[in-house]
Structures are given as C-alpha cells and as structure tokens.
mmCIF file of C-alpha atoms in Angstrom:
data_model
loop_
_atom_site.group_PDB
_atom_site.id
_atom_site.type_symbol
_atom_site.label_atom_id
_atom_site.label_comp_id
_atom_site.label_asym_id
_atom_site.label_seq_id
_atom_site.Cartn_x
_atom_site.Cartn_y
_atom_site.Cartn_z
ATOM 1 C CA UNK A 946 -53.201 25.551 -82.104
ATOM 2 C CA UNK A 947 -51.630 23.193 -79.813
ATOM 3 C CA UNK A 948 -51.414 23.155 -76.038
ATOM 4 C CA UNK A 949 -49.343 23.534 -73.980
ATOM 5 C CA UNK A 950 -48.016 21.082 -71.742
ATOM 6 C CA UNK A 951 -48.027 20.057 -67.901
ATOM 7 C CA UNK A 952 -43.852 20.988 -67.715
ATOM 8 C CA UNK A 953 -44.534 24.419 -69.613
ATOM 9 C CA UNK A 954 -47.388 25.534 -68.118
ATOM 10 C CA UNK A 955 -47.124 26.160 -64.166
ATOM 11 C CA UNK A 956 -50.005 25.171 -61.734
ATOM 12 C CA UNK A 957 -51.565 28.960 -60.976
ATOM 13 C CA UNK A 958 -52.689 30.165 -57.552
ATOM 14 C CA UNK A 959 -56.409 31.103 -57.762
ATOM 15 C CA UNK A 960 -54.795 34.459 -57.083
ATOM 16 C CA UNK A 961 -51.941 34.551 -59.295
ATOM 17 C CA UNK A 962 -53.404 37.255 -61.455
ATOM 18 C CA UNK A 963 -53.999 39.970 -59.368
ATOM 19 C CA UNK A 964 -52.310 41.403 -56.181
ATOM 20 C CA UNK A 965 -51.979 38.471 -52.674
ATOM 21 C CA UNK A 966 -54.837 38.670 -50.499
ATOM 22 C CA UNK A 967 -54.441 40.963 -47.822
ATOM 23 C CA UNK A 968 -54.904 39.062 -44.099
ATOM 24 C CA UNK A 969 -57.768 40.035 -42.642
ATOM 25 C CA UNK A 970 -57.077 41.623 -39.441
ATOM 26 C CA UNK A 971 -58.031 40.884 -35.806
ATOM 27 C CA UNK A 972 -60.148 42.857 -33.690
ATOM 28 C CA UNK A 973 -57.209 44.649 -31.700
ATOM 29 C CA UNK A 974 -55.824 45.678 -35.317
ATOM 30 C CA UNK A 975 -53.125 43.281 -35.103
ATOM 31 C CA UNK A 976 -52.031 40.363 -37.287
ATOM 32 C CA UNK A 977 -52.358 37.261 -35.985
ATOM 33 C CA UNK A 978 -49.038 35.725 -34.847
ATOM 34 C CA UNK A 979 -48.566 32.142 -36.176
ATOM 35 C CA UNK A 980 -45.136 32.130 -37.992
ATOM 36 C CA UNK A 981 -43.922 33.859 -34.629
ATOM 37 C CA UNK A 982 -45.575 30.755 -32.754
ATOM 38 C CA UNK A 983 -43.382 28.273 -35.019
ATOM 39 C CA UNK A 984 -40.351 30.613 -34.276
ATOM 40 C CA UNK A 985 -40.856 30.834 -30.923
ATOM 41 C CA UNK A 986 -40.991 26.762 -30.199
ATOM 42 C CA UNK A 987 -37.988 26.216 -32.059
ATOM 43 C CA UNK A 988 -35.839 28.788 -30.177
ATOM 44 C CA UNK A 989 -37.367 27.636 -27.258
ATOM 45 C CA UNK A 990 -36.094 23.884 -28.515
ATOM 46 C CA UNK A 991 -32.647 25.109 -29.048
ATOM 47 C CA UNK A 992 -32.500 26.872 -25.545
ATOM 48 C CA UNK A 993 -33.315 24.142 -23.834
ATOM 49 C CA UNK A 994 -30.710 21.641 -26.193
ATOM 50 C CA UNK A 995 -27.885 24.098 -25.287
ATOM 51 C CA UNK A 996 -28.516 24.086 -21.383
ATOM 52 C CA UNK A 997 -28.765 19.952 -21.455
ATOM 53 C CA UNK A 998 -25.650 19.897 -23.192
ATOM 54 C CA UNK A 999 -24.293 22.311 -20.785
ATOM 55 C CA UNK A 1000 -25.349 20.574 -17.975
ATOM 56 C CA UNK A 1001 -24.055 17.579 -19.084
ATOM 57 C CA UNK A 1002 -20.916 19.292 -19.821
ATOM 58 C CA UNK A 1003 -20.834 20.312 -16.836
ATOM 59 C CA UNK A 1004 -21.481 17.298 -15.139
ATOM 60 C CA UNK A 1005 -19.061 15.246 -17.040
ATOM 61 C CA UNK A 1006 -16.328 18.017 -16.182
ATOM 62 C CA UNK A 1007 -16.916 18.558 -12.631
ATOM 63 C CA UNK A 1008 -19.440 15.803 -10.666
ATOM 64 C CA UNK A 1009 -16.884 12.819 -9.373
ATOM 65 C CA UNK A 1010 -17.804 9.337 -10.121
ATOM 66 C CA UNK A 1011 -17.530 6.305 -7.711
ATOM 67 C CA UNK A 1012 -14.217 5.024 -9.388
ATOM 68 C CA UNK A 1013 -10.539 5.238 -8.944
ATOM 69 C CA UNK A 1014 -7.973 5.383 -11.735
ATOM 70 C CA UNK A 1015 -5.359 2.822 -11.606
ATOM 71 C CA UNK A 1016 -2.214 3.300 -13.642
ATOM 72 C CA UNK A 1017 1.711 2.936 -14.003
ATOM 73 C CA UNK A 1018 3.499 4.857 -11.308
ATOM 74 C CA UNK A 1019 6.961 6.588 -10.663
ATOM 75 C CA UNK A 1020 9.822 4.055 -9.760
ATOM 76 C CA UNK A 1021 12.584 4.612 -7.632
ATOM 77 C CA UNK A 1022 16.267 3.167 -7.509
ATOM 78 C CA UNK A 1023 16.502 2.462 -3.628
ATOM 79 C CA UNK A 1024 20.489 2.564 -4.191
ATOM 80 C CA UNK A 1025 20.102 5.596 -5.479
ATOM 81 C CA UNK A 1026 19.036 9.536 -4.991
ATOM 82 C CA UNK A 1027 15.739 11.159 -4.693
ATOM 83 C CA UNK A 1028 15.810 15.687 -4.083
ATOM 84 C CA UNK A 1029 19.784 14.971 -3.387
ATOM 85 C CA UNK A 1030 19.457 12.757 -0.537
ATOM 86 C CA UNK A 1031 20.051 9.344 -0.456
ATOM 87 C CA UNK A 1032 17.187 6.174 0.104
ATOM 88 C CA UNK A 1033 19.040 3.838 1.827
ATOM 89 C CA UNK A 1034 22.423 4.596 4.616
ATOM 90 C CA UNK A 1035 24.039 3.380 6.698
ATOM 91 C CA UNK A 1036 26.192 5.266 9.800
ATOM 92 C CA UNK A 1037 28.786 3.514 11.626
ATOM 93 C CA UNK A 1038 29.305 0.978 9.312
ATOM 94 C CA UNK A 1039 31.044 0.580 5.654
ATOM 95 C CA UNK A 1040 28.878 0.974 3.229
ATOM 96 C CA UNK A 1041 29.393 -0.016 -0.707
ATOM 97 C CA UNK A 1042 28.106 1.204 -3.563
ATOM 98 C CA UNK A 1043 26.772 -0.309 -6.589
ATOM 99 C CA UNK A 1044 26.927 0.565 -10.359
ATOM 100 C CA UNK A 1045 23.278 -1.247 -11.111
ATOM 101 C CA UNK A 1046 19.642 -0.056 -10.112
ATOM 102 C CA UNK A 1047 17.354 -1.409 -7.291
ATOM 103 C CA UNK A 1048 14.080 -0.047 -8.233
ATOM 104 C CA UNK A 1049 11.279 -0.093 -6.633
ATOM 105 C CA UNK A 1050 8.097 0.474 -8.899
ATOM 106 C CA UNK A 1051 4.452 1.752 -7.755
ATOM 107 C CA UNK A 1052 0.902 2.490 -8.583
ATOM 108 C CA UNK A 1053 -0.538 5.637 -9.364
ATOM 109 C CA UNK A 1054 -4.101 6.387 -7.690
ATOM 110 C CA UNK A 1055 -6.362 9.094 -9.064
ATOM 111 C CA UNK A 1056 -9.769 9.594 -6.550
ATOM 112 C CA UNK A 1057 -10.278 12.603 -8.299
ATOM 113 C CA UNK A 1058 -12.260 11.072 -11.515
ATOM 114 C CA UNK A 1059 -15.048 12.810 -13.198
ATOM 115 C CA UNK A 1060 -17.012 10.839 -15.981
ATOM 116 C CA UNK A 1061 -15.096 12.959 -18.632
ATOM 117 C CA UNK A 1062 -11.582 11.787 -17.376
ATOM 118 C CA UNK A 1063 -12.562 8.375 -16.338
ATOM 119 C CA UNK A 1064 -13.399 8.240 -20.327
ATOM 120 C CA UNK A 1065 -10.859 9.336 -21.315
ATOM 121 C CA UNK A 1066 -8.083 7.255 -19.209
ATOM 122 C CA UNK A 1067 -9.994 4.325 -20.014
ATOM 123 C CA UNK A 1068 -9.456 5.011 -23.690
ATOM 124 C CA UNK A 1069 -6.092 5.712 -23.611
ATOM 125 C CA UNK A 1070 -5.694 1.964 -22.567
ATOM 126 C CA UNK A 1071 -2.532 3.169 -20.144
ATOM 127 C CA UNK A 1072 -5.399 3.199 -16.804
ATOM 128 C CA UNK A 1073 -8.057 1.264 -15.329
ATOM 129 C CA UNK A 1074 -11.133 1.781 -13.394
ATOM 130 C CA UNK A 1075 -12.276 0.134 -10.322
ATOM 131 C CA UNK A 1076 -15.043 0.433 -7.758
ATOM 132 C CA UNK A 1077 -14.023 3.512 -4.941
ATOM 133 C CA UNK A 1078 -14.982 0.970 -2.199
ATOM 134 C CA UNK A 1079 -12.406 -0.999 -3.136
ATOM 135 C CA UNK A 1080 -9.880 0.842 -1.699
ATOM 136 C CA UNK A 1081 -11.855 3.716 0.717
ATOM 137 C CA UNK A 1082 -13.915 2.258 3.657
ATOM 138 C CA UNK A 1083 -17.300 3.931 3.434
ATOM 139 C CA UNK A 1084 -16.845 7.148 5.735
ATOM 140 C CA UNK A 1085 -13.428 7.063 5.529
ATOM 141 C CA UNK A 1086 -11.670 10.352 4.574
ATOM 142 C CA UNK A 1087 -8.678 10.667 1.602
ATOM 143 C CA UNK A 1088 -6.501 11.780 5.175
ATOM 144 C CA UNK A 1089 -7.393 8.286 6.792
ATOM 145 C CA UNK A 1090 -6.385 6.285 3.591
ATOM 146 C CA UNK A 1091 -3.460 8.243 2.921
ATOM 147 C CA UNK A 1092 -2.637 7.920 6.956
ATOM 148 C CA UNK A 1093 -3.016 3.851 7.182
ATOM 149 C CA UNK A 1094 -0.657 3.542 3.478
ATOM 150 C CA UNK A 1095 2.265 5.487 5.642
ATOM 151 C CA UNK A 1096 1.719 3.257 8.416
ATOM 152 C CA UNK A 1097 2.371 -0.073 6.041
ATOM 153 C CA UNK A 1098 5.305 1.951 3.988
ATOM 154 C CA UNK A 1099 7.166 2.669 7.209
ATOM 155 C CA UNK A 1100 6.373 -1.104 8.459
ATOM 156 C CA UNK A 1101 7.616 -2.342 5.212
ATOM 157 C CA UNK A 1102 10.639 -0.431 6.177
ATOM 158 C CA UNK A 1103 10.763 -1.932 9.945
ATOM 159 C CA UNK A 1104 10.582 -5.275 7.996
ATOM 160 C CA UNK A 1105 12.644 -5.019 5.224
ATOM 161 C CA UNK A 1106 15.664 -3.715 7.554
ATOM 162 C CA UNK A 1107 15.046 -6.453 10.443
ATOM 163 C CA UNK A 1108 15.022 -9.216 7.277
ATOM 164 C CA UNK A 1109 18.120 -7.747 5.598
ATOM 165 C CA UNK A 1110 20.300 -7.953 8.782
ATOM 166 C CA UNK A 1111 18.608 -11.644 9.822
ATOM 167 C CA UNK A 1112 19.806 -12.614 6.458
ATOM 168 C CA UNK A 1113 23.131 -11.173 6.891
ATOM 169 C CA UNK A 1114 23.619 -13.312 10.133
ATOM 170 C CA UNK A 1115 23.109 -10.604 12.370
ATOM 171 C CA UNK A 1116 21.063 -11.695 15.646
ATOM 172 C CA UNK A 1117 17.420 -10.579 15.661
ATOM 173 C CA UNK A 1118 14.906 -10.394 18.798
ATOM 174 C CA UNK A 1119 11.656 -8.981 19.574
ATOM 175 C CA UNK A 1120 10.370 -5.539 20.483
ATOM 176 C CA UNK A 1121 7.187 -3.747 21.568
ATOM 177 C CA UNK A 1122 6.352 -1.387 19.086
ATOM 178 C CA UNK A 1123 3.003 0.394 19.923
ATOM 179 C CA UNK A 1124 0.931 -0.012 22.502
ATOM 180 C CA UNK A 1125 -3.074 0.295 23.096
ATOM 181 C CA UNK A 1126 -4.695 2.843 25.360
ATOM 182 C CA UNK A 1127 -6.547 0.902 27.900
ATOM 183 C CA UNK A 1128 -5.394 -2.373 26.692
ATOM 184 C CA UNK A 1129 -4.209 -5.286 29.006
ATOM 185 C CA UNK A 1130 -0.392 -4.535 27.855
ATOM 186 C CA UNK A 1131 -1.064 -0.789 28.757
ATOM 187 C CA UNK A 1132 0.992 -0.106 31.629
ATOM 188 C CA UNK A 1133 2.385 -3.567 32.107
ATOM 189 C CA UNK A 1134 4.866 -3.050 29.044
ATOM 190 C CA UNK A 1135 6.389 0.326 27.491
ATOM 191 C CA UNK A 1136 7.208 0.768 24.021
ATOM 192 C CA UNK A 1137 11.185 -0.585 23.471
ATOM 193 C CA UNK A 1138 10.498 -3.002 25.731
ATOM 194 C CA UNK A 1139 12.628 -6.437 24.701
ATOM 195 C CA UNK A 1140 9.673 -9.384 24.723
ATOM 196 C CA UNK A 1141 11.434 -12.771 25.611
ATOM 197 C CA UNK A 1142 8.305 -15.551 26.198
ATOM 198 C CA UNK A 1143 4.681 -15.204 25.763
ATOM 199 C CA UNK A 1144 2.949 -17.818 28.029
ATOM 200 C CA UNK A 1145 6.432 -19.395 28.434
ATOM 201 C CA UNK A 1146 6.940 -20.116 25.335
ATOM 202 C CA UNK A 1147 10.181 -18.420 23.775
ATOM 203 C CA UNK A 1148 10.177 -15.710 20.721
ATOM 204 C CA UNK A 1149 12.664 -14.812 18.993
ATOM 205 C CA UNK A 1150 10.652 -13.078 15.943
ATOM 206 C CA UNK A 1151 6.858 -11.686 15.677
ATOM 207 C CA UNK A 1152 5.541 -14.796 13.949
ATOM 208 C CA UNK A 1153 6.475 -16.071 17.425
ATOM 209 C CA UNK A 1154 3.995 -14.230 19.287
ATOM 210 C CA UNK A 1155 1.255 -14.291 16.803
ATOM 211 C CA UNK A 1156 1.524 -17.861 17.189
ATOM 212 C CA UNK A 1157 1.595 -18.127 20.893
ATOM 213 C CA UNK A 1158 -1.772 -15.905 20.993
ATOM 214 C CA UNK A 1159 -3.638 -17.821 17.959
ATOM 215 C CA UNK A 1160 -5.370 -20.509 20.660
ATOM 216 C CA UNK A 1161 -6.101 -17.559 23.447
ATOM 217 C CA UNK A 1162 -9.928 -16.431 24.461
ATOM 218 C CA UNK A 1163 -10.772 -13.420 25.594
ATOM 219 C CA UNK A 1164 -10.779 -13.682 29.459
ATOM 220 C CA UNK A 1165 -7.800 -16.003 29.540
ATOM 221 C CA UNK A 1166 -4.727 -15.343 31.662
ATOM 222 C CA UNK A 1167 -1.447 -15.066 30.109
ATOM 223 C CA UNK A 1168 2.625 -14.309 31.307
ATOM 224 C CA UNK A 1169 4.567 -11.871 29.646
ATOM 225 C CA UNK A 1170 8.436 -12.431 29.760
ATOM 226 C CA UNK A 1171 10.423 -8.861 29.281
ATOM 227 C CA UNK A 1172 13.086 -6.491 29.660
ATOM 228 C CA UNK A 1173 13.159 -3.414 29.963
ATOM 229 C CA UNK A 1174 15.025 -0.392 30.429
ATOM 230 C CA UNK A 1175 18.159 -1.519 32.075
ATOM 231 C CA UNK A 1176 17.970 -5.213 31.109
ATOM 232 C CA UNK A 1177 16.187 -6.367 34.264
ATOM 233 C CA UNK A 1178 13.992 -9.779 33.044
ATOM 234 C CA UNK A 1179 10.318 -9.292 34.257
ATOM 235 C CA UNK A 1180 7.154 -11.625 34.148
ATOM 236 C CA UNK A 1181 3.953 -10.193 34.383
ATOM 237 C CA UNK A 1182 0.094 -11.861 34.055
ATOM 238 C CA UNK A 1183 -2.674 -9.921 31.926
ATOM 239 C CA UNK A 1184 -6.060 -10.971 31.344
ATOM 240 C CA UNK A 1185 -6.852 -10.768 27.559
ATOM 241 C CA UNK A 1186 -9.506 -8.670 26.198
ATOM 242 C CA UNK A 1187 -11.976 -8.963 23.366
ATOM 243 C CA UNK A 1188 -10.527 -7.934 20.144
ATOM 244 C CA UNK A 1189 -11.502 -4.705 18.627
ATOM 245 C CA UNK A 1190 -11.692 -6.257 15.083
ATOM 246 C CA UNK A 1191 -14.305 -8.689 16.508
ATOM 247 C CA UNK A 1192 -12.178 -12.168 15.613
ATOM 248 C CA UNK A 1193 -11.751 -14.741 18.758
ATOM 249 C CA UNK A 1194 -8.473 -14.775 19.651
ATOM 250 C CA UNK A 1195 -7.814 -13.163 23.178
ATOM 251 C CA UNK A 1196 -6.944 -9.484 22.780
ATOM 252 C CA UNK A 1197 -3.282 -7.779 24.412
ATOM 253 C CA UNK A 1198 -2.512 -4.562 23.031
ATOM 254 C CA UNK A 1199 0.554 -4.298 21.633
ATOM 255 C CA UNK A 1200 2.579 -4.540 18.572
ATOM 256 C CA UNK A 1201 5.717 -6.386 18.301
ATOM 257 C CA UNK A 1202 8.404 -5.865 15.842
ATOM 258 C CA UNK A 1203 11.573 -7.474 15.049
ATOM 259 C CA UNK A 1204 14.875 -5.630 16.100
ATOM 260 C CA UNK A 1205 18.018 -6.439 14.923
ATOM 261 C CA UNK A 1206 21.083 -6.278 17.501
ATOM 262 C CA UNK A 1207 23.709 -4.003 15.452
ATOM 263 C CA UNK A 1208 26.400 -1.435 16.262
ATOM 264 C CA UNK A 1209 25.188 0.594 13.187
ATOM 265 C CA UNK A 1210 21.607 2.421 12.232
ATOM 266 C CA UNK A 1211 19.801 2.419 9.098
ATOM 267 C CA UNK A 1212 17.779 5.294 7.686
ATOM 268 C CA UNK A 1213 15.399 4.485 4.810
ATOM 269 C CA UNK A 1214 14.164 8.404 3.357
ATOM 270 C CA UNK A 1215 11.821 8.409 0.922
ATOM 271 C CA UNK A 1216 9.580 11.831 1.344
ATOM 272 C CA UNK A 1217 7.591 11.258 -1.841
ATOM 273 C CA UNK A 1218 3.950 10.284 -0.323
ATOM 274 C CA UNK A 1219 4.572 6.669 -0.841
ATOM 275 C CA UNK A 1220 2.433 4.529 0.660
ATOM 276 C CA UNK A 1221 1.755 0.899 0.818
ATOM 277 C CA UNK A 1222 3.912 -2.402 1.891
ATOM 278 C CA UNK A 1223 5.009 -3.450 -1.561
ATOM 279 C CA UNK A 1224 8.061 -1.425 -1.270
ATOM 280 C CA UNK A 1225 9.526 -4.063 1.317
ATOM 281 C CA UNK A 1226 11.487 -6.341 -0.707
ATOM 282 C CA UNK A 1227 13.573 -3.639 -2.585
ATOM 283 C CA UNK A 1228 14.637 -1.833 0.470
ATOM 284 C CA UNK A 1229 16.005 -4.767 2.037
ATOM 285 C CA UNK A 1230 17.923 -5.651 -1.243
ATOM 286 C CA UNK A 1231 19.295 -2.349 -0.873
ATOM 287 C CA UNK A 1232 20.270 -2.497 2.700
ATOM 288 C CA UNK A 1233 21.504 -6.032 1.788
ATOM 289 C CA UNK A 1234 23.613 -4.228 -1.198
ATOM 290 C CA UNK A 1235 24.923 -1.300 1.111
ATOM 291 C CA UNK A 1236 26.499 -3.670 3.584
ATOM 292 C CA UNK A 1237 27.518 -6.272 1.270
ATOM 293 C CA UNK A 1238 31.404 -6.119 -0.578
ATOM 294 C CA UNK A 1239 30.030 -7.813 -3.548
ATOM 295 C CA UNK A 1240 27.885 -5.957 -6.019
ATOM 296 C CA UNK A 1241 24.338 -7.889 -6.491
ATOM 297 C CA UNK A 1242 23.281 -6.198 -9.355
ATOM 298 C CA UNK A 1243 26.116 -6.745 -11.563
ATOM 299 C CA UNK A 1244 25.585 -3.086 -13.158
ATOM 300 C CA UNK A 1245 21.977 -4.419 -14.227
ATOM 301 C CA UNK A 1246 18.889 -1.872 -13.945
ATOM 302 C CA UNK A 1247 16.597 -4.539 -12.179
ATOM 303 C CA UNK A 1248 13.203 -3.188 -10.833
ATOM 304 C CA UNK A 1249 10.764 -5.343 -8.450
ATOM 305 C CA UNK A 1250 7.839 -5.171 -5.812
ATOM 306 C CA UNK A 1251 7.034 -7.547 -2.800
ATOM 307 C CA UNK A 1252 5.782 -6.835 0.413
ATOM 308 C CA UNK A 1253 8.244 -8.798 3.164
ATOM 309 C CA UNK A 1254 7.965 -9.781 6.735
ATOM 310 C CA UNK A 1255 11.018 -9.936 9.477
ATOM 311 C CA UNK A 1256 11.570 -13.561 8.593
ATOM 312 C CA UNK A 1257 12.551 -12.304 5.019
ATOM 313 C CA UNK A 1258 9.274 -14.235 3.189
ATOM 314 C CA UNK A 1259 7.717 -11.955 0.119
ATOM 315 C CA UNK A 1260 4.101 -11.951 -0.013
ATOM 316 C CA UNK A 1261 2.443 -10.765 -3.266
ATOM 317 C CA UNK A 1262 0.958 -7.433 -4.023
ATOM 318 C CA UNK A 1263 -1.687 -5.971 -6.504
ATOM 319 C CA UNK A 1264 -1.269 -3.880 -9.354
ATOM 320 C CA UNK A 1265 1.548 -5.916 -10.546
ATOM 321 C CA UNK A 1266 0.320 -5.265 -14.594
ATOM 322 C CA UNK A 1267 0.722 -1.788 -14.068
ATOM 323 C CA UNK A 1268 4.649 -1.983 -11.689
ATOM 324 C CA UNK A 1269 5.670 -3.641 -15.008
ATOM 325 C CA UNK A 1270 5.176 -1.183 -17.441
ATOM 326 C CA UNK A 1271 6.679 1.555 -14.898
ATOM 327 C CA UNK A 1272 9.835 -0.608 -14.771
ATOM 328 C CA UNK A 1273 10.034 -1.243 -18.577
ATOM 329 C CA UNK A 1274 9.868 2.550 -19.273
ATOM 330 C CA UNK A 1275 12.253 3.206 -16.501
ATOM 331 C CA UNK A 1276 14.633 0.926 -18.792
ATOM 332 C CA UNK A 1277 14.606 -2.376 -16.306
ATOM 333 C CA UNK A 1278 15.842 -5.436 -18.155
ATOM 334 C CA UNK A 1279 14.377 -7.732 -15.248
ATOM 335 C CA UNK A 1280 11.601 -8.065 -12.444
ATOM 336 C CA UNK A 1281 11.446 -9.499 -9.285
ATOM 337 C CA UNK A 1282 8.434 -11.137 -8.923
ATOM 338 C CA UNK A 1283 6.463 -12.798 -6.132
ATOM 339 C CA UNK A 1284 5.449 -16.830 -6.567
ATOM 340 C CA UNK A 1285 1.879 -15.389 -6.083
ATOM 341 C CA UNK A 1286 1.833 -12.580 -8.978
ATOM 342 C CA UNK A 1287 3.785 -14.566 -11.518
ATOM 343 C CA UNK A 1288 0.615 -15.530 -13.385
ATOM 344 C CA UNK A 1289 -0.940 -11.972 -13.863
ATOM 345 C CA UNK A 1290 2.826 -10.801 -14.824
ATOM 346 C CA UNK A 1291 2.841 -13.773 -17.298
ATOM 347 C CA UNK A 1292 0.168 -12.494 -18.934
ATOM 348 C CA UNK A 1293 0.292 -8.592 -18.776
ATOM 349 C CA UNK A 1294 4.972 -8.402 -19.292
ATOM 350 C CA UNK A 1295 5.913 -6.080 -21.430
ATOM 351 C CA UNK A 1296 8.265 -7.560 -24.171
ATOM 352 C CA UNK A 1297 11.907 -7.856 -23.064
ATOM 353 C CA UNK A 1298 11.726 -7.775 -19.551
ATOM 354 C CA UNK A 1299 12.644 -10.929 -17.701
ATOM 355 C CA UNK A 1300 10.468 -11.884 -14.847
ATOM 356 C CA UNK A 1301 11.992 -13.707 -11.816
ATOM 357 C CA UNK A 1302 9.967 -16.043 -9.597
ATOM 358 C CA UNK A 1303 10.569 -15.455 -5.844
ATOM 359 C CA UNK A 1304 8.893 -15.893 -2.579
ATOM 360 C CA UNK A 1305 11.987 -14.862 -0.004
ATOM 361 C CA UNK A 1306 14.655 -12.508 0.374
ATOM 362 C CA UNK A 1307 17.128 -15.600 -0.171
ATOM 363 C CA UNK A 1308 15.624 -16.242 -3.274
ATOM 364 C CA UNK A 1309 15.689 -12.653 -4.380
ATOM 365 C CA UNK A 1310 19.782 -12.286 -3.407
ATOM 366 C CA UNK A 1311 20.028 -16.168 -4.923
ATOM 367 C CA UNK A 1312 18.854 -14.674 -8.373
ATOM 368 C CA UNK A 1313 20.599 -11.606 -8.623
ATOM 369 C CA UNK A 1314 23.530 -13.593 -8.410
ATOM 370 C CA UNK A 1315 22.761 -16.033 -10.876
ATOM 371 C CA UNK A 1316 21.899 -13.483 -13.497
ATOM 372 C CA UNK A 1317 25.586 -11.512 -12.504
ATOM 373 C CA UNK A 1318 26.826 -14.805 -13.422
ATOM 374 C CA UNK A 1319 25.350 -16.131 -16.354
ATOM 375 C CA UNK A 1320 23.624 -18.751 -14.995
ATOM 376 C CA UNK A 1321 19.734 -19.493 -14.797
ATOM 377 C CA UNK A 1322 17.568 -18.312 -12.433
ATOM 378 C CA UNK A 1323 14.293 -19.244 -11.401
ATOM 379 C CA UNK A 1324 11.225 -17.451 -14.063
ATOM 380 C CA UNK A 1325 7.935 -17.105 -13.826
ATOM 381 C CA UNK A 1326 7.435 -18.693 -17.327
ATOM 382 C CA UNK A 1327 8.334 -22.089 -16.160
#
C-alpha cells in the first residue's frame, strides 16, 4: 500500500489526537496574562499615534508661524466710488468727470499664518511667504505697524495733492507740518507756520530744506525764516540737536510739507484700512483728472502704483508681481509702472496688460495721453 504524501498528509501537533492541553495555572488561580500584554502595547501604541497626530493637528491649526502671507489685493478706481462716497473732490472749483478708471492696486498682508495655512497659500501659487521681521520691528505691536502705514497713506495723499497742483501751474510753498516735543523747533515755530529760508538759503519745496540741513552737526546754530499767523516774516536761531535715529546730521524737529496756494480744497476719502505710500501716484492722476477739461484716460481702465513726492518724482514700491495680477483681474488693459519696478513687472505681467515705464507725474500724464491718442508711449519692455 502506498503512502501518502507530504501535500495530503498534514504536519500533526504532538497533541492533535486528544483534547489541547489545559494551561497550567498560577498560584493565585489565575491564568497568566500574555496575549493581554501584546494587546495592551498595541492600544497603548495607537493612543499615543492618535494624540501626536492631534497635537500636530493642533499645532498646524492654531500655533502662528514667523511668516507673513503676501498676495494680490483689492484695487480701487480713485475717480471713482467706494460705500457711496467719492475718493477724490474737489469744492470750490469745477470739477470733470471721466468715463475711464484710475486704479490704484494693493497688497494683501496676512500676520495671522499658522503652518496649515501658510501650506496651503503657498500651494495655491496665488501667495507668498516671507520672514515676519521683514515687515514688524521686533516688539512692535500689529497697532504700531498698522499706525506708521496710515501715517505714509495720508502723506502719500499730502504729496500726491501738492504734486498735482505744482504740475498744474499752481504756486507751491512750504509748511510746518508736525512738530517735536522738546525739540529745538518746539516753541520757536507752530504747526501752519509758512517756512521761507533755512540758514538763508530760500525753499520753496521740502527737498529744499532737507538739503539745507544735510551738512549741519548737532550743536550747530541755524536761522529759521517764517511766517506765521498773520503773515508777519520772522527769523529765529536754534541750536540743533542730536538726531533721534542716531545719523549725523544736526537735529530740528519739525516736518515740512509742501502746500499749494489755491482758492479750492481737496479731500482724498478712502476709509478702507489702506496703508502704505504706493497709493501716491494714482491720487494725484486723479486730482490731475478732476481739475483737468480733457479726459486722460480716454475711457481706458488703467491701474498703477508709485509712491510720489511734492516735486511730482515716482519712486518704486514692492510687491509690484502681486499689484499686477489685482489689476488684470480688475480688467486693466495697462499699468503704470515705476523706472525702478519695470524689471520684476517684466518678468512676473500677466498676459495682455501693457506696462508703462515712468519715473514722474509728467511722465505718467505724458503717457496717458499718448495711449488716448494712438501713439507710443514709453514700456517697460524696451
């Protein structure tokens, strides 16, 4: 009789035959406990998998992380409307309307990024990330930040008006603005005050003074030529201070501005918690546009960014990658751009929107007229 074979046949347990072998038991009667010993270590591995995961959770949900999110931001037509009331008017003088757009374009800032969202914004390739320190002094609160941008918005204001009105032949002189508690100015000159010389030498803008104080020491003596209320003409001496911000240059105390000499007033409103300088060279387009007959923009949507001084000279500004995309989506067909962002626009435009090279407020009115016309303006594509 054959045998059978390895596959048929089954290995047998020494046991199989008869009943399992009963455990023998421990001397408290009890069984000992070593499947519950394998049980209990891999529960106890899954407890503590689920709270690292929801620590991390909660860590990537809640915990900040050093970095601001930097992104496209609303734009605004400064000829236009925002909550009903208008940007830019003018009382006691005609004003004109325009069928185009003026817009001003900013940057959104999110402080408020926790490792989950800055993942996700960086993913959705519409943000970027930078360093918190970039933009926040250490110690210094969201209210201080958000404080100093309203200080340059409403100075881009002070500039772009004083700039718009030079440029429209008006006559322009200078003014003390703010003055320093405890500073050499403080109680010499009053705020309004009408600043005619600085050392003797005349100014007629605030690039004036800056420049008559660049070669002072603390310690030095200097005249300051005035008028005040009433129009009397005053000269006074101070003795110049050391500067707060530690740099050489003898120290006053006050802030000029420029002041245009006009029978009419301005108001720039724009209650949105904007902040920043850019803004500059599209409000004095728009004041420019108000109080001119012709229409600049032709009917064309045309968004830009720039901050400006009094003289009317646009100085570039960062975050110009992300000011294009807000204009492009707010349907602008071209960008103002300044001479010192026109290689970064180059490179990050969106397609179809025509970038224009310009570095003063001349240059900006120049090329709105050219385009109105059909004629070439200056690019920032060569």
């Amino acid at each position: 009789m054959s045998e059978p074979s390895d596959r048929e046949t089954p290995a047998r347990h020494p046991h199989a035959d008869g009943p399992p072998p009963t455990a023998p038991e421990s001397g408290d009667g009890e069984r000992p406990r070593g499947n519950a010993r394998r049980l209990s270590r891999r529960g106890w591995t899954l407890v503590l998998s689920g709270v690292l995961v929801l620590v991390f959770a909660l860590v990537g949900s809640f915990v900040r992380v050093p970095y601001v999110a930097l992104g496209p931001g609303p734009t605004y037509d400064t000829l236009g409307t925002v909550d009903g009331q208008e940007i830019v008017t003018v009382d006691g003088e005609t004003s004109y309307s325009s069928d185009g757009e003026l817009r001003m374009t900013t940057v959104s800032l999110n402080d408020d990024v926790t490792l989950f969202g800055a993942l996700g914004l960086w993913v959705s390739g519409r943000f970027a990330l930078a360093p918190r320190e970039n933009y926040f002094r250490p110690g210094q609160t969201d209210e201080e930040v958000r404080q100093r941008n309203l200080q340059q918005f409403q100075r881009s204001q002070s500039n772009a008006e004083v700039a718009a009105l030079r440029e429209l032949g008006h006559p322009v002189h200078v003014r003390v603005d703010r003055i320093t508690d405890g500073s050499p100015a403080d109680g010499v000159l009053e705020p309004g005050d009408r600043l005619l010389a600085v050392d003797g030498r005349q100014v007629s803008d605030t690039a004036d003074v800056y420049e008559a104080l660049s070669d002072t020491r603390p310690g030095q003596q200097v005249s300051l030529t005035f008028s005040g209320e009433g129009g009397r003409e005053r000269t006074e001496s101070v003795t110049l201070a050391n500067r707060p911000d530690g740099r050489p240059q003898g120290f006053v105390g006050f802030v000029p501005t420029g002041h245009a000499e006009v029978p009419f007033e301005i108001d720039i409103a724009l209650d949105n918690d904007v902040g920043g300088p850019s803004a500059g060279l599209m409000f004095a387009l728009a004041i420019v546009e108000r109080l001119t007959r012709d229409d600049l923009t032709g009917g064309a949507r045309v968004a830009g960014t720039g901050e400006i001084d009094a003289q009317g000279n646009v100085s570039e500004i960062g975050g110009i990658s992300f000011k294009l995309v807000a204009a492009r989506e707010a349907g602008a067909t071209a960008f103002l751009v300044p001479s010192g962002n026109c290689d970064e626009a180059v490179a990050a435009a969106p397609d179809d929107l025509r970038l224009i090279d310009v570095s003063t407020l001349d240059d900006a009115i120049r090329a709105l007229e050219a385009l109105e016309n059909g004629q070439p303006v200056e690019s920032c594509a060569g």
